[in-house]
Amino acid sequence: MIDGMETRQKAQIGRPRGFDAGEALERAMRVFWEQGYEGASLTDLTKAMGITRTSMYAAFGNKEDLFRKALERYTEGPASYGARAVREPTARQVATAFLNGSVRATTHPGCPAGCLGVQGSLAAGEPGRGARDALITWREEATSLLRDRFQRAVDEGDLPPGTDAGLLARYVMTVANGIAVQAAGGATRDDLQKVADMALRNWPPS
């Protein structure tokens, strides 16, 4: 009898999850994207994911852990335009790809408007401090990525000598963040693309 119980217990431990973890995380990402960290309740999350709270905790950890994993998925998916943009051959093309990518990602049909990385926890209180700090770090990492790329452009002569690469990166990121906020407020893709185009008119000459 004991042997039989042990066999069943081992089978339960080794049994694969009864849900697709990747799909569940994708759905959680969309809930956070649409409702923000504090706006997304555990009931909202587990209902969208199609799993119980017990399964959520077992697979992803607590709500903050789930949010961080969802942010990683967002970075690798909807926000992956940032990593692609810095591989463009010139600084101007980098900025163009980054801002155009921001416009597309924040106004994509079938997805929540705006950017998970911008409005995900802007208004979070003390319980959301961890998520808010994670997003601050996320945005700073993106700015640093641009800064390093623009500094290389200065060193290679693609940007004028003395160009402040950090300030230029902050400029591009501020415009991108503004695009996300405007998108969340209902601005159209066409209008936001005009904003991106206008921002690039002030680009430093080579």
Short mmCIF file of C-alpha atoms in Angstrom, two decimals:
data_model
loop_
_atom_site.label_atom_id
_atom_site.label_comp_id
_atom_site.label_asym_id
_atom_site.label_seq_id
_atom_site.Cartn_x
_atom_site.Cartn_y
_atom_site.Cartn_z
CA MET A 1 0.00 0.00 0.00
CA ILE A 2 2.82 2.37 0.91
CA ASP A 3 4.64 1.53 -2.31
CA GLY A 4 1.50 2.34 -4.26
CA MET A 5 1.12 5.72 -2.54
CA GLU A 6 4.75 6.60 -3.22
CA THR A 7 4.32 5.72 -6.88
CA ARG A 8 1.26 7.96 -7.18
CA GLN A 9 3.04 10.81 -5.39
CA LYS A 10 6.04 10.55 -7.73
CA ALA A 11 3.71 10.52 -10.70
CA GLN A 12 2.01 13.67 -9.45
CA ILE A 13 5.34 15.42 -8.88
CA GLY A 14 6.58 14.50 -12.33
CA ARG A 15 3.30 15.28 -14.07
CA PRO A 16 3.56 18.18 -16.52
CA ARG A 17 1.50 21.30 -15.93
CA GLY A 18 -2.00 21.15 -17.31
CA PHE A 19 -1.56 24.49 -19.08
CA ASP A 20 0.76 26.23 -21.50
CA ALA A 21 3.00 28.42 -19.32
CA GLY A 22 4.04 30.59 -22.26
CA GLU A 23 0.45 31.26 -23.27
CA ALA A 24 -0.54 31.95 -19.66
CA LEU A 25 2.31 34.45 -19.32
CA GLU A 26 1.31 36.11 -22.59
CA ARG A 27 -2.20 36.62 -21.24
CA ALA A 28 -0.90 37.96 -17.93
CA MET A 29 1.32 40.40 -19.83
CA ARG A 30 -1.73 41.75 -21.65
CA VAL A 31 -3.64 42.21 -18.38
CA PHE A 32 -0.76 44.16 -16.84
CA TRP A 33 -0.36 46.12 -20.08
CA GLU A 34 -4.00 47.14 -20.11
CA GLN A 35 -4.67 47.61 -16.39
CA GLY A 36 -1.29 48.39 -14.86
CA TYR A 37 0.30 46.60 -11.92
CA GLU A 38 -2.08 47.69 -9.19
CA GLY A 39 -5.13 47.70 -11.45
CA ALA A 40 -4.60 44.04 -12.30
CA SER A 41 -6.10 41.93 -9.51
CA LEU A 42 -5.16 38.31 -8.93
CA THR A 43 -8.68 37.40 -10.02
CA ASP A 44 -8.20 39.29 -13.29
CA LEU A 45 -4.85 37.63 -13.87
CA THR A 46 -5.82 34.05 -13.08
CA LYS A 47 -9.07 34.35 -15.03
CA ALA A 48 -7.21 35.60 -18.11
CA MET A 49 -4.51 32.96 -17.66
CA GLY A 50 -7.09 30.20 -17.23
CA ILE A 51 -5.44 28.82 -14.08
CA THR A 52 -5.97 28.80 -10.33
CA ARG A 53 -4.05 30.98 -7.91
CA THR A 54 -2.27 27.89 -6.63
CA SER A 55 -1.09 27.07 -10.15
CA MET A 56 -0.03 30.69 -10.70
CA TYR A 57 2.06 30.76 -7.53
CA ALA A 58 3.62 27.39 -8.35
CA ALA A 59 4.53 28.36 -11.91
CA PHE A 60 5.33 32.08 -11.64
CA GLY A 61 5.64 33.06 -7.98
CA ASN A 62 3.72 35.97 -6.44
CA LYS A 63 2.15 38.88 -8.31
CA GLU A 64 5.36 40.90 -8.43
CA ASP A 65 7.31 37.90 -9.72
CA LEU A 66 4.65 37.39 -12.38
CA PHE A 67 4.87 41.06 -13.34
CA ARG A 68 8.64 40.88 -13.77
CA LYS A 69 8.29 37.79 -15.97
CA ALA A 70 5.56 39.53 -17.97
CA LEU A 71 7.87 42.54 -18.43
CA GLU A 72 10.60 40.24 -19.74
CA ARG A 73 8.14 38.78 -22.21
CA TYR A 74 7.07 42.27 -23.24
CA THR A 75 10.72 43.24 -23.81
CA GLU A 76 11.29 40.20 -25.99
CA GLY A 77 8.01 40.67 -27.87
CA PRO A 78 6.18 43.99 -28.38
CA ALA A 79 9.15 46.09 -27.21
CA SER A 80 11.81 44.16 -29.12
CA TYR A 81 12.01 47.04 -31.60
CA GLY A 82 14.43 48.74 -29.19
CA ALA A 83 17.08 46.03 -29.44
CA ARG A 84 16.67 45.93 -33.22
CA ALA A 85 16.88 49.71 -33.55
CA VAL A 86 20.35 50.03 -32.04
CA ARG A 87 21.69 47.70 -34.73
CA GLU A 88 20.85 50.22 -37.47
CA PRO A 89 23.96 51.55 -39.30
CA THR A 90 23.60 55.26 -38.43
CA ALA A 91 22.47 57.16 -35.35
CA ARG A 92 19.64 58.81 -37.25
CA GLN A 93 18.41 55.43 -38.45
CA VAL A 94 18.61 54.16 -34.88
CA ALA A 95 16.41 57.01 -33.65
CA THR A 96 14.02 56.61 -36.58
CA ALA A 97 13.63 52.88 -36.00
CA PHE A 98 13.20 53.39 -32.26
CA LEU A 99 10.50 56.04 -32.55
CA ASN A 100 8.70 54.32 -35.41
CA GLY A 101 8.79 51.10 -33.40
CA SER A 102 7.30 52.92 -30.43
CA VAL A 103 4.46 54.22 -32.59
CA ARG A 104 3.69 50.76 -33.97
CA ALA A 105 3.95 48.95 -30.63
CA THR A 106 1.75 51.38 -28.72
CA THR A 107 -0.98 51.47 -31.38
CA HIS A 108 -0.93 47.86 -32.57
CA PRO A 109 -4.41 46.54 -33.46
CA GLY A 110 -5.57 43.86 -31.06
CA CYS A 111 -3.17 44.93 -28.29
CA PRO A 112 -3.70 47.33 -25.38
CA ALA A 113 -2.88 50.94 -26.25
CA GLY A 114 0.25 52.49 -24.82
CA CYS A 115 3.32 50.84 -23.32
CA LEU A 116 3.51 48.39 -20.43
CA GLY A 117 6.93 49.81 -19.57
CA VAL A 118 5.63 53.37 -19.26
CA GLN A 119 2.21 53.30 -17.63
CA GLY A 120 2.45 49.87 -15.98
CA SER A 121 2.99 51.34 -12.51
CA LEU A 122 3.25 55.12 -12.79
CA ALA A 123 0.58 55.57 -10.12
CA ALA A 124 1.53 52.59 -7.95
CA GLY A 125 1.44 53.02 -4.20
CA GLU A 126 3.59 51.30 -1.61
CA PRO A 127 2.40 47.76 -2.51
CA GLY A 128 3.52 48.39 -6.06
CA ARG A 129 6.94 49.81 -5.23
CA GLY A 130 8.76 46.74 -6.50
CA ALA A 131 6.98 46.88 -9.85
CA ARG A 132 7.53 50.62 -10.10
CA ASP A 133 11.25 50.22 -9.40
CA ALA A 134 11.46 47.43 -11.97
CA LEU A 135 9.99 49.72 -14.62
CA ILE A 136 12.29 52.60 -13.69
CA THR A 137 15.23 50.24 -14.17
CA TRP A 138 13.72 48.96 -17.43
CA ARG A 139 13.41 52.46 -18.88
CA GLU A 140 16.91 53.45 -17.72
CA GLU A 141 18.39 50.36 -19.34
CA ALA A 142 16.76 51.32 -22.64
CA THR A 143 18.12 54.86 -22.32
CA SER A 144 21.61 53.50 -21.58
CA LEU A 145 21.40 51.27 -24.65
CA LEU A 146 20.67 54.30 -26.81
CA ARG A 147 23.33 56.41 -25.07
CA ASP A 148 26.03 53.83 -25.72
CA ARG A 149 24.99 53.51 -29.36
CA PHE A 150 24.99 57.28 -29.85
CA GLN A 151 28.37 57.60 -28.16
CA ARG A 152 29.74 55.09 -30.65
CA ALA A 153 28.24 57.23 -33.41
CA VAL A 154 30.13 60.25 -32.02
CA ASP A 155 33.37 58.28 -31.81
CA GLU A 156 32.94 57.08 -35.41
CA GLY A 157 32.13 60.54 -36.77
CA ASP A 158 28.49 59.72 -37.53
CA LEU A 159 27.42 62.40 -35.03
CA PRO A 160 29.16 65.79 -34.62
CA PRO A 161 32.06 65.99 -32.14
CA GLY A 162 30.92 67.11 -28.72
CA THR A 163 27.39 65.71 -29.13
CA ASP A 164 26.00 64.81 -25.71
CA ALA A 165 25.09 61.17 -26.32
CA GLY A 166 23.32 60.88 -22.97
CA LEU A 167 21.14 63.92 -23.61
CA LEU A 168 20.32 62.73 -27.11
CA ALA A 169 19.31 59.33 -25.77
CA ARG A 170 17.14 60.99 -23.13
CA TYR A 171 15.52 63.11 -25.84
CA VAL A 172 14.61 60.07 -27.94
CA MET A 173 13.35 58.17 -24.89
CA THR A 174 11.25 61.13 -23.72
CA VAL A 175 9.59 61.39 -27.12
CA ALA A 176 8.96 57.63 -27.16
CA ASN A 177 7.46 57.73 -23.66
CA GLY A 178 5.28 60.66 -24.66
CA ILE A 179 4.08 58.71 -27.69
CA ALA A 180 3.10 55.85 -25.38
CA VAL A 181 1.15 58.12 -23.05
CA GLN A 182 -0.63 59.76 -25.97
CA ALA A 183 -1.46 56.36 -27.46
CA ALA A 184 -2.98 55.24 -24.17
CA GLY A 185 -5.10 58.39 -24.28
CA GLY A 186 -6.50 57.51 -27.69
CA ALA A 187 -4.17 59.28 -30.13
CA THR A 188 -4.11 57.65 -33.56
CA ARG A 189 -1.16 55.96 -35.18
CA ASP A 190 -1.09 58.55 -37.97
CA ASP A 191 -0.98 61.46 -35.52
CA LEU A 192 1.75 59.83 -33.44
CA GLN A 193 3.81 59.03 -36.52
CA LYS A 194 3.72 62.75 -37.35
CA VAL A 195 5.03 63.46 -33.84
CA ALA A 196 7.90 61.01 -34.37
CA ASP A 197 8.70 62.55 -37.75
CA MET A 198 8.71 66.06 -36.26
CA ALA A 199 11.05 65.01 -33.46
CA LEU A 200 13.54 63.72 -36.00
CA ARG A 201 13.62 67.02 -37.87
CA ASN A 202 15.78 68.38 -35.04
CA TRP A 203 18.34 65.59 -35.42
CA PRO A 204 21.97 66.76 -35.36
CA PRO A 205 23.57 66.92 -38.82
CA SER A 206 26.29 64.41 -39.58
#
